[in-house]
Short mmCIF file of C-alpha atoms in Angstrom, two decimals:
data_model
loop_
_atom_site.label_atom_id
_atom_site.label_comp_id
_atom_site.label_asym_id
_atom_site.label_seq_id
_atom_site.Cartn_x
_atom_site.Cartn_y
_atom_site.Cartn_z
CA UNK A 1 0.00 0.00 0.00
CA UNK A 2 1.28 3.46 -0.91
CA UNK A 3 0.67 6.42 1.39
CA UNK A 4 1.65 10.07 1.22
CA UNK A 5 2.81 12.45 3.92
CA UNK A 6 3.81 16.10 3.73
CA UNK A 7 6.01 17.51 6.48
CA UNK A 8 6.36 21.28 6.89
CA UNK A 9 9.12 22.80 8.98
CA UNK A 10 9.89 26.17 10.52
CA UNK A 11 13.03 26.58 12.62
CA UNK A 12 14.81 29.46 14.31
CA UNK A 13 12.15 32.08 13.58
CA UNK A 14 13.40 34.07 16.62
CA UNK A 15 10.18 35.99 17.15
CA UNK A 16 10.16 37.64 13.70
CA UNK A 17 6.46 38.34 13.41
CA UNK A 18 6.64 40.58 10.35
CA UNK A 19 8.42 40.68 6.98
CA UNK A 20 11.96 42.01 7.31
CA UNK A 21 15.19 42.31 5.37
CA UNK A 22 17.04 39.07 4.70
CA UNK A 23 20.41 38.43 3.10
CA UNK A 24 20.44 36.20 0.04
CA UNK A 25 23.55 34.85 -1.62
CA UNK A 26 24.03 35.34 -5.34
CA UNK A 27 26.65 34.79 -8.04
CA UNK A 28 28.02 38.21 -7.16
CA UNK A 29 27.73 40.09 -3.87
CA UNK A 30 24.88 39.07 -1.53
CA UNK A 31 21.65 41.02 -1.87
CA UNK A 32 19.05 42.22 0.63
CA UNK A 33 15.41 41.35 0.03
CA UNK A 34 12.26 41.44 2.12
CA UNK A 35 11.19 38.01 3.40
CA UNK A 36 9.38 36.31 6.23
CA UNK A 37 6.37 37.15 8.33
CA UNK A 38 4.04 34.80 10.18
CA UNK A 39 1.06 35.85 8.07
CA UNK A 40 2.84 34.51 4.98
CA UNK A 41 3.92 31.36 6.84
CA UNK A 42 0.28 30.86 7.81
CA UNK A 43 -0.79 31.21 4.18
CA UNK A 44 1.75 28.61 3.04
CA UNK A 45 0.64 26.19 5.76
CA UNK A 46 -3.01 26.68 4.83
CA UNK A 47 -2.29 26.17 1.12
CA UNK A 48 -0.45 22.92 1.79
CA UNK A 49 -3.24 21.62 4.01
CA UNK A 50 -5.84 22.44 1.36
CA UNK A 51 -3.70 20.92 -1.40
CA UNK A 52 -3.17 17.64 0.48
CA UNK A 53 -5.97 17.36 3.05
CA UNK A 54 -5.42 14.84 5.80
CA UNK A 55 -1.77 14.21 4.91
CA UNK A 56 0.06 17.27 6.30
CA UNK A 57 1.97 17.65 9.57
CA UNK A 58 3.74 20.90 10.54
CA UNK A 59 6.53 21.26 13.08
CA UNK A 60 8.45 24.05 14.79
CA UNK A 61 12.05 23.18 15.72
CA UNK A 62 12.43 25.97 18.30
CA UNK A 63 14.05 29.37 18.82
CA UNK A 64 10.58 30.79 18.30
CA UNK A 65 9.36 32.99 21.17
CA UNK A 66 12.50 35.12 21.70
CA UNK A 67 14.53 37.52 19.58
CA UNK A 68 12.44 40.63 18.88
CA UNK A 69 11.11 43.46 21.02
CA UNK A 70 7.46 42.28 21.25
CA UNK A 71 8.56 38.72 22.00
CA UNK A 72 10.98 39.69 24.76
CA UNK A 73 8.74 42.37 26.27
CA UNK A 74 5.93 39.82 26.68
CA UNK A 75 8.28 37.00 27.73
CA UNK A 76 7.06 35.00 24.75
CA UNK A 77 3.36 35.29 25.51
CA UNK A 78 2.54 37.66 22.64
CA UNK A 79 3.25 34.92 20.12
CA UNK A 80 0.93 32.29 21.60
CA UNK A 81 -2.28 33.19 19.70
CA UNK A 82 -0.39 33.34 16.41
CA UNK A 83 1.39 30.04 16.98
CA UNK A 84 -1.94 28.41 17.80
CA UNK A 85 -3.40 29.86 14.60
CA UNK A 86 -0.56 28.24 12.65
CA UNK A 87 -1.61 24.93 14.24
CA UNK A 88 1.72 23.19 14.46
CA UNK A 89 1.65 19.55 15.52
CA UNK A 90 4.62 19.80 17.93
CA UNK A 91 7.72 21.85 18.71
CA UNK A 92 11.00 21.67 20.61
CA UNK A 93 13.03 24.46 22.18
CA UNK A 94 16.19 26.47 22.92
CA UNK A 95 15.89 30.26 23.47
CA UNK A 96 12.41 29.52 24.82
CA UNK A 97 14.18 28.97 28.15
CA UNK A 98 15.52 32.55 28.17
CA UNK A 99 12.64 33.70 30.37
CA UNK A 100 13.33 30.93 32.86
CA UNK A 101 11.92 27.39 32.83
CA UNK A 102 8.79 28.32 34.77
CA UNK A 103 7.78 31.02 32.31
CA UNK A 104 8.40 28.69 29.39
CA UNK A 105 6.26 26.02 31.01
CA UNK A 106 3.53 28.64 31.36
CA UNK A 107 3.78 29.55 27.66
CA UNK A 108 3.93 25.90 26.64
CA UNK A 109 0.78 25.22 28.63
CA UNK A 110 -1.11 27.73 26.49
CA UNK A 111 -0.10 26.15 23.20
CA UNK A 112 -2.55 23.84 21.44
CA UNK A 113 0.24 21.38 20.64
CA UNK A 114 2.99 19.75 22.73
CA UNK A 115 6.52 20.88 23.42
CA UNK A 116 8.71 17.77 23.12
CA UNK A 117 12.14 17.18 24.67
CA UNK A 118 13.61 13.77 25.42
CA UNK A 119 16.60 15.40 27.11
CA UNK A 120 15.25 17.99 29.59
CA UNK A 121 14.96 16.88 33.24
CA UNK A 122 13.82 18.30 36.56
CA UNK A 123 16.75 18.58 38.99
CA UNK A 124 14.69 17.67 42.04
CA UNK A 125 12.82 14.64 40.72
CA UNK A 126 14.78 13.53 37.67
CA UNK A 127 11.50 13.47 35.76
CA UNK A 128 11.21 14.77 32.20
CA UNK A 129 10.05 18.39 32.10
CA UNK A 130 8.29 17.83 28.77
CA UNK A 131 7.04 14.66 27.08
CA UNK A 132 9.75 13.06 24.93
CA UNK A 133 7.43 12.14 22.08
CA UNK A 134 3.91 12.20 20.70
CA UNK A 135 2.02 10.31 18.02
CA UNK A 136 0.48 12.32 15.17
CA UNK A 137 -2.18 10.78 12.98
CA UNK A 138 -2.94 11.57 9.36
CA UNK A 139 -5.70 9.98 7.29
CA UNK A 140 -3.61 6.87 6.67
CA UNK A 141 -0.47 7.01 8.84
CA UNK A 142 0.60 7.13 12.43
CA UNK A 143 3.76 9.16 12.87
CA UNK A 144 5.87 9.01 16.01
CA UNK A 145 7.49 12.37 16.73
CA UNK A 146 10.41 12.70 19.17
CA UNK A 147 11.74 16.09 20.29
CA UNK A 148 15.30 16.98 21.32
CA UNK A 149 15.88 20.43 22.83
CA UNK A 150 19.17 22.32 22.64
CA UNK A 151 21.65 20.59 24.91
CA UNK A 152 23.64 23.81 25.49
CA UNK A 153 20.96 25.56 27.57
CA UNK A 154 22.58 24.55 30.89
CA UNK A 155 26.15 24.55 29.58
CA UNK A 156 26.92 27.89 27.92
CA UNK A 157 23.75 29.96 28.37
CA UNK A 158 23.08 32.17 31.43
CA UNK A 159 22.26 30.20 34.60
CA UNK A 160 18.72 31.59 34.76
CA UNK A 161 17.82 29.70 31.58
CA UNK A 162 18.16 26.34 33.33
CA UNK A 163 17.20 27.06 36.93
CA UNK A 164 16.02 23.77 38.42
CA UNK A 165 16.49 21.73 35.24
CA UNK A 166 19.28 20.05 33.30
CA UNK A 167 19.83 18.70 29.79
CA UNK A 168 21.40 15.60 28.32
CA UNK A 169 22.41 15.30 24.69
CA UNK A 170 19.31 13.22 24.02
CA UNK A 171 21.09 10.59 21.95
CA UNK A 172 21.16 7.91 24.67
CA UNK A 173 17.41 8.17 25.16
CA UNK A 174 16.57 8.05 21.47
CA UNK A 175 16.79 4.30 20.67
CA UNK A 176 14.41 3.43 23.51
CA UNK A 177 11.84 5.94 22.34
CA UNK A 178 12.12 4.71 18.75
CA UNK A 179 11.61 1.11 19.87
CA UNK A 180 8.63 2.07 22.03
CA UNK A 181 7.00 4.01 19.22
CA UNK A 182 7.48 1.25 16.68
CA UNK A 183 6.73 -1.79 18.86
CA UNK A 184 4.21 -0.53 21.41
CA UNK A 185 2.59 2.41 19.62
CA UNK A 186 2.76 0.73 16.19
CA UNK A 187 3.74 3.89 14.32
CA UNK A 188 4.46 3.81 10.60
CA UNK A 189 7.26 6.40 10.62
CA UNK A 190 9.54 8.07 13.16
CA UNK A 191 10.29 11.80 12.85
CA UNK A 192 12.76 13.61 15.13
CA UNK A 193 12.43 17.36 15.62
CA UNK A 194 15.70 18.65 17.01
CA UNK A 195 17.51 21.79 18.08
CA UNK A 196 20.98 20.30 18.49
CA UNK A 197 22.36 21.79 15.27
CA UNK A 198 23.09 20.27 11.87
CA UNK A 199 26.58 18.83 12.63
CA UNK A 200 25.30 17.14 15.79
CA UNK A 201 22.19 15.86 14.06
CA UNK A 202 24.17 14.29 11.21
CA UNK A 203 26.23 12.40 13.79
CA UNK A 204 23.04 11.50 15.68
CA UNK A 205 21.45 10.07 12.53
CA UNK A 206 24.62 8.18 11.64
CA UNK A 207 24.73 6.38 15.00
CA UNK A 208 20.98 5.85 15.52
CA UNK A 209 18.93 3.42 13.44
CA UNK A 210 15.25 3.85 12.78
CA UNK A 211 14.84 7.61 12.24
CA UNK A 212 12.94 8.18 8.99
CA UNK A 213 13.10 11.98 8.97
CA UNK A 214 15.04 14.44 11.11
CA UNK A 215 13.93 18.08 11.10
CA UNK A 216 16.99 20.07 12.13
CA UNK A 217 17.40 23.42 13.85
CA UNK A 218 19.79 25.79 15.63
CA UNK A 219 22.53 26.32 13.03
CA UNK A 220 20.48 28.33 10.49
CA UNK A 221 21.44 26.11 7.54
CA UNK A 222 19.57 26.76 4.32
CA UNK A 223 19.44 23.24 2.98
CA UNK A 224 18.24 23.37 -0.61
CA UNK A 225 18.91 19.62 -0.83
CA UNK A 226 18.23 17.21 2.04
CA UNK A 227 21.05 15.20 3.57
CA UNK A 228 20.45 11.46 3.67
CA UNK A 229 22.39 9.78 6.48
CA UNK A 230 21.81 6.15 7.52
CA UNK A 231 18.49 6.21 5.62
CA UNK A 232 17.43 9.32 7.55
CA UNK A 233 16.29 12.32 5.51
CA UNK A 234 17.50 15.54 7.17
CA UNK A 235 16.35 19.07 6.36
CA UNK A 236 16.87 22.50 7.94
CA UNK A 237 15.20 25.68 6.76
CA UNK A 238 17.18 28.85 7.39
CA UNK A 239 16.03 31.29 10.07
CA UNK A 240 13.88 34.33 10.93
CA UNK A 241 10.81 32.64 9.35
CA UNK A 242 12.30 33.66 6.00
CA UNK A 243 12.02 30.06 4.80
CA UNK A 244 9.62 27.15 5.08
CA UNK A 245 10.84 23.60 4.54
CA UNK A 246 8.51 21.20 2.72
CA UNK A 247 9.12 17.47 2.45
CA UNK A 248 6.66 15.33 0.44
CA UNK A 249 7.09 11.64 1.26
CA UNK A 250 5.89 8.52 -0.52
CA UNK A 251 5.55 5.75 2.07
CA UNK A 252 5.34 2.02 1.33
CA UNK A 253 5.28 -0.70 3.99
CA UNK A 254 6.24 1.77 6.74
CA UNK A 255 9.32 3.00 4.89
CA UNK A 256 10.06 6.18 2.97
CA UNK A 257 10.37 5.09 -0.64
CA UNK A 258 10.63 8.52 -2.25
CA UNK A 259 10.82 12.12 -1.20
CA UNK A 260 10.60 15.55 -2.79
CA UNK A 261 11.92 18.59 -0.96
CA UNK A 262 11.55 22.33 -1.39
CA UNK A 263 13.12 25.12 0.63
CA UNK A 264 10.46 27.77 0.13
CA UNK A 265 11.50 31.42 0.36
CA UNK A 266 8.78 33.31 2.22
CA UNK A 267 8.85 36.19 -0.25
CA UNK A 268 6.71 39.24 -0.93
CA UNK A 269 4.84 37.44 -3.70
CA UNK A 270 3.07 35.29 -1.09
CA UNK A 271 -0.25 36.81 -0.09
CA UNK A 272 -0.47 37.07 3.71
CA UNK A 273 -3.14 35.19 5.62
CA UNK A 274 -5.57 38.02 6.51
CA UNK A 275 -6.54 36.82 9.99
CA UNK A 276 -2.97 36.16 11.07
CA UNK A 277 -1.88 39.47 9.55
CA UNK A 278 -4.50 41.20 11.70
CA UNK A 279 -3.24 39.36 14.79
CA UNK A 280 0.35 40.42 14.05
CA UNK A 281 -0.75 44.02 13.59
CA UNK A 282 -2.52 43.88 16.95
CA UNK A 283 0.73 42.87 18.63
CA UNK A 284 2.89 45.39 16.79
CA UNK A 285 0.63 48.46 16.78
CA UNK A 286 1.29 49.58 20.40
CA UNK A 287 5.04 49.56 19.68
CA UNK A 288 5.05 51.05 16.17
CA UNK A 289 5.88 54.63 17.10
CA UNK A 290 8.79 53.64 19.34
CA UNK A 291 10.25 50.93 17.09
CA UNK A 292 10.05 52.95 13.87
CA UNK A 293 12.09 55.85 15.27
CA UNK A 294 15.29 56.37 13.26
CA UNK A 295 18.31 56.45 15.59
CA UNK A 296 21.13 56.76 13.07
CA UNK A 297 22.60 55.70 9.77
CA UNK A 298 24.93 52.89 8.73
CA UNK A 299 27.11 53.01 5.65
CA UNK A 300 27.80 49.28 6.02
CA UNK A 301 25.23 46.54 5.53
CA UNK A 302 24.84 44.87 8.93
CA UNK A 303 24.44 41.11 9.17
CA UNK A 304 25.49 38.07 11.20
CA UNK A 305 25.78 35.59 8.34
CA UNK A 306 29.54 35.03 8.67
CA UNK A 307 31.18 32.70 11.15
CA UNK A 308 34.49 34.39 12.05
CA UNK A 309 33.44 38.04 12.22
CA UNK A 310 30.28 39.97 11.32
CA UNK A 311 29.46 43.56 10.49
CA UNK A 312 26.43 43.65 12.80
CA UNK A 313 28.57 42.72 15.77
CA UNK A 314 31.32 45.11 14.74
CA UNK A 315 28.78 47.92 15.18
CA UNK A 316 27.88 46.59 18.64
CA UNK A 317 31.54 46.27 19.64
CA UNK A 318 32.34 49.79 18.39
CA UNK A 319 29.52 51.07 20.59
CA UNK A 320 30.92 49.17 23.59
CA UNK A 321 34.39 50.65 23.07
CA UNK A 322 32.86 54.11 22.67
CA UNK A 323 30.91 53.72 25.92
CA UNK A 324 33.81 52.41 27.99
CA UNK A 325 37.13 53.51 26.52
CA UNK A 326 38.35 49.92 26.91
CA UNK A 327 41.19 48.52 24.81
CA UNK A 328 39.11 45.69 23.38
CA UNK A 329 35.54 44.39 23.28
CA UNK A 330 33.81 41.02 23.07
CA UNK A 331 30.30 39.73 22.47
CA UNK A 332 28.75 36.33 21.87
CA UNK A 333 28.66 34.89 18.36
CA UNK A 334 24.88 35.09 18.05
CA UNK A 335 23.41 33.88 14.78
CA UNK A 336 20.03 35.61 14.97
CA UNK A 337 19.36 39.21 14.01
CA UNK A 338 17.72 40.26 10.75
CA UNK A 339 20.11 42.15 8.44
CA UNK A 340 20.09 45.94 8.16
CA UNK A 341 20.96 47.30 4.67
CA UNK A 342 23.04 50.46 4.36
CA UNK A 343 20.89 53.45 5.30
CA UNK A 344 18.67 54.37 8.25
CA UNK A 345 18.88 52.37 11.48
CA UNK A 346 15.71 52.19 13.55
CA UNK A 347 15.01 51.43 17.17
CA UNK A 348 13.57 48.12 16.00
CA UNK A 349 16.90 47.25 14.38
CA UNK A 350 18.69 47.76 17.70
CA UNK A 351 16.33 45.38 19.50
CA UNK A 352 16.85 42.85 16.72
CA UNK A 353 20.62 43.15 17.18
CA UNK A 354 20.57 42.52 20.94
CA UNK A 355 17.05 41.80 22.25
CA UNK A 356 18.29 40.77 25.70
CA UNK A 357 19.59 44.36 26.18
CA UNK A 358 22.14 43.44 28.83
CA UNK A 359 24.24 45.94 30.77
CA UNK A 360 27.56 47.00 29.29
CA UNK A 361 30.27 45.34 31.37
CA UNK A 362 34.00 45.73 31.84
CA UNK A 363 36.72 43.38 33.05
CA UNK A 364 40.49 43.31 33.50
CA UNK A 365 41.93 40.27 31.71
CA UNK A 366 45.45 38.95 31.25
CA UNK A 367 46.92 37.98 27.91
CA UNK A 368 47.10 34.39 29.15
CA UNK A 369 43.36 34.42 29.89
CA UNK A 370 42.60 36.02 26.54
CA UNK A 371 44.34 33.21 24.68
CA UNK A 372 42.67 30.51 26.80
CA UNK A 373 39.24 32.13 26.31
CA UNK A 374 39.59 32.31 22.55
CA UNK A 375 41.00 28.77 22.24
CA UNK A 376 38.01 27.51 24.25
CA UNK A 377 35.62 29.40 22.00
CA UNK A 378 37.25 28.13 18.81
CA UNK A 379 36.95 24.56 20.08
CA UNK A 380 33.28 25.06 20.92
CA UNK A 381 32.72 26.36 17.41
CA UNK A 382 34.88 23.98 15.37
CA UNK A 383 35.31 20.85 17.51
CA UNK A 384 36.04 17.72 15.48
CA UNK A 385 33.40 15.98 17.60
CA UNK A 386 30.10 17.61 16.67
CA UNK A 387 28.71 16.79 20.11
CA UNK A 388 31.29 19.16 21.61
CA UNK A 389 30.20 22.11 19.45
CA UNK A 390 28.44 24.39 21.90
CA UNK A 391 27.63 27.80 20.66
CA UNK A 392 26.82 30.04 17.77
CA UNK A 393 29.60 31.50 15.67
CA UNK A 394 33.07 32.55 16.83
CA UNK A 395 33.05 35.04 19.70
CA UNK A 396 32.96 38.56 18.26
CA UNK A 397 36.11 40.55 18.96
CA UNK A 398 37.45 44.05 18.47
CA UNK A 399 40.84 45.39 19.46
CA UNK A 400 42.46 42.01 18.90
CA UNK A 401 43.70 40.12 15.84
CA UNK A 402 43.89 36.34 15.81
CA UNK A 403 45.39 34.21 13.05
CA UNK A 404 44.14 30.65 13.40
CA UNK A 405 44.53 27.16 11.93
CA UNK A 406 40.98 25.88 12.28
CA UNK A 407 42.06 22.33 11.38
CA UNK A 408 44.42 22.14 14.37
CA UNK A 409 43.57 20.24 17.57
CA UNK A 410 41.76 21.83 20.48
CA UNK A 411 43.83 24.43 22.32
CA UNK A 412 46.36 24.74 19.49
CA UNK A 413 44.49 26.69 16.82
CA UNK A 414 45.80 30.23 17.43
CA UNK A 415 49.05 30.82 15.51
CA UNK A 416 49.47 34.52 16.27
CA UNK A 417 47.61 36.82 18.63
CA UNK A 418 47.79 40.61 18.73
CA UNK A 419 46.08 42.78 21.34
CA UNK A 420 45.81 46.56 21.57
CA UNK A 421 48.05 46.86 18.49
CA UNK A 422 50.92 44.71 19.78
CA UNK A 423 51.80 41.03 20.01
CA UNK A 424 49.93 39.51 22.95
CA UNK A 425 51.81 39.64 26.25
CA UNK A 426 50.68 36.72 28.44
CA UNK A 427 51.41 38.64 31.64
CA UNK A 428 49.95 41.99 30.61
CA UNK A 429 46.54 43.06 31.93
CA UNK A 430 44.13 44.46 29.35
CA UNK A 431 40.88 46.38 29.80
CA UNK A 432 37.94 44.79 28.00
CA UNK A 433 34.31 45.70 27.46
CA UNK A 434 31.70 43.00 26.89
CA UNK A 435 28.05 42.09 27.03
CA UNK A 436 26.68 38.97 28.76
CA UNK A 437 28.64 36.15 30.35
CA UNK A 438 28.95 34.65 26.88
CA UNK A 439 31.05 37.64 25.83
CA UNK A 440 33.62 37.06 28.58
CA UNK A 441 32.74 34.00 30.69
CA UNK A 442 32.94 34.54 34.48
CA UNK A 443 36.02 32.34 34.92
CA UNK A 444 38.14 34.77 32.90
CA UNK A 445 39.47 38.08 34.20
CA UNK A 446 39.04 40.09 37.41
CA UNK A 447 37.27 43.22 38.63
CA UNK A 448 34.14 42.64 36.55
CA UNK A 449 31.71 45.55 36.61
CA UNK A 450 28.28 46.16 35.14
CA UNK A 451 27.97 49.80 34.10
CA UNK A 452 24.85 51.95 34.35
CA UNK A 453 24.40 51.84 30.58
CA UNK A 454 22.76 49.00 28.68
CA UNK A 455 23.60 47.76 25.20
CA UNK A 456 20.70 49.48 23.42
CA UNK A 457 21.57 52.83 25.00
CA UNK A 458 25.23 52.40 24.07
CA UNK A 459 24.21 51.77 20.47
CA UNK A 460 21.89 54.78 20.49
CA UNK A 461 24.64 57.07 21.79
CA UNK A 462 27.15 55.79 19.25
CA UNK A 463 24.78 56.12 16.31
CA UNK A 464 23.77 59.63 17.41
CA UNK A 465 27.30 60.84 16.66
CA UNK A 466 26.80 60.47 12.92
CA UNK A 467 26.82 57.86 10.15
CA UNK A 468 28.73 54.74 11.12
CA UNK A 469 30.73 52.11 9.23
CA UNK A 470 31.29 48.61 10.53
CA UNK A 471 33.28 46.80 7.87
CA UNK A 472 35.00 43.49 8.52
CA UNK A 473 38.44 44.08 10.04
CA UNK A 474 39.99 40.63 10.05
CA UNK A 475 39.75 40.34 13.83
CA UNK A 476 39.72 36.55 13.49
CA UNK A 477 41.39 35.22 10.34
CA UNK A 478 41.73 31.63 9.19
CA UNK A 479 45.22 31.02 7.80
#
């Protein structure tokens, strides 16, 4: 018997309710185009469900309720009615924990579909915080769906994200859940929705039998062609709700016999779903006047699409140096943040750049600590073992220059290191500005101070001085 199943995927939408600028690669320089918006996502989901009634399942792979001003201001709650209107079948999580586990549980309880995580446990009881799996039914198939949340929440994120809970990798639990779904629940297919990141998920699929489809998240890959690993079809669909992944499966005898995949760009040609568009407008309208205010001008296109250094973060680091007079500055290698083309910069853009709006901080740090910190960060970014990759991109730096052999073993990647214009002195003490404990982790440096200015205000003050440029400087260079 031949059956059909359509899987739809959104991952890493980061609270981007409305259409926004996105960076698209081309044969020449990248170009900026408008993309995204939940009203257009809703329209695509509705079209697919009407085209193939009774055969469509839709999943959200997490990083959904955090990343923009309305999302953060409401601690994720503003998005609940819209997410319910999109009618996903399940989701998993990462930045959802940014408001603390209790708040996320509150938000999850208001969703019409389950949050799944086979690797999130209560510290006190050892019990799972969320169900590890669910069974979704179509007209002709039963589909077992297992969720894996980001394992890094309690390892490199702020402590408040994981208060009272802890995370495993989720791989050890997976075979038991697959066996239970197939043998006890009698499912026809097993789908994993994950927020581990594409490198980790490829390794996971390679070492775990019985996964038919893995919907990947976290690393913002735009996979125009699926990866097939150990008979597992893997897709990931960009970020910022600028893309929707569609996988049409032909199923025979409880096996995927054929698949067709499309990475759909959520472009301006897609007519928005009117009801969802009205809901989005209701959320945005109270903030329009504030968020639309122009705060400055950039001569450089700002984006975070590059792994070693990014123009968006160079602007942030320049603002930190301007606010503190420090010799160098550091911030986390965040992936999210919709691009800003050359031209006006709005208040909304600043909140997209750093929605957590942390205080500007300073620290005194030795050259020896600087090298250790950057070697640790390079290993977390480029570890040969995907399971040891724990972060976004390379830590963003200014006032230093590193020349690195990325193929070298852990702790031995940095070939040359310059700080404050001179070769790094291991015993010298340098003044550094940073934002969040991911910028300079607490174990590095002394005399840490949080200043009375926050990141958004520092950016506002810097932009108020006149048009800015934030070109790539070669702060971290692969050699």
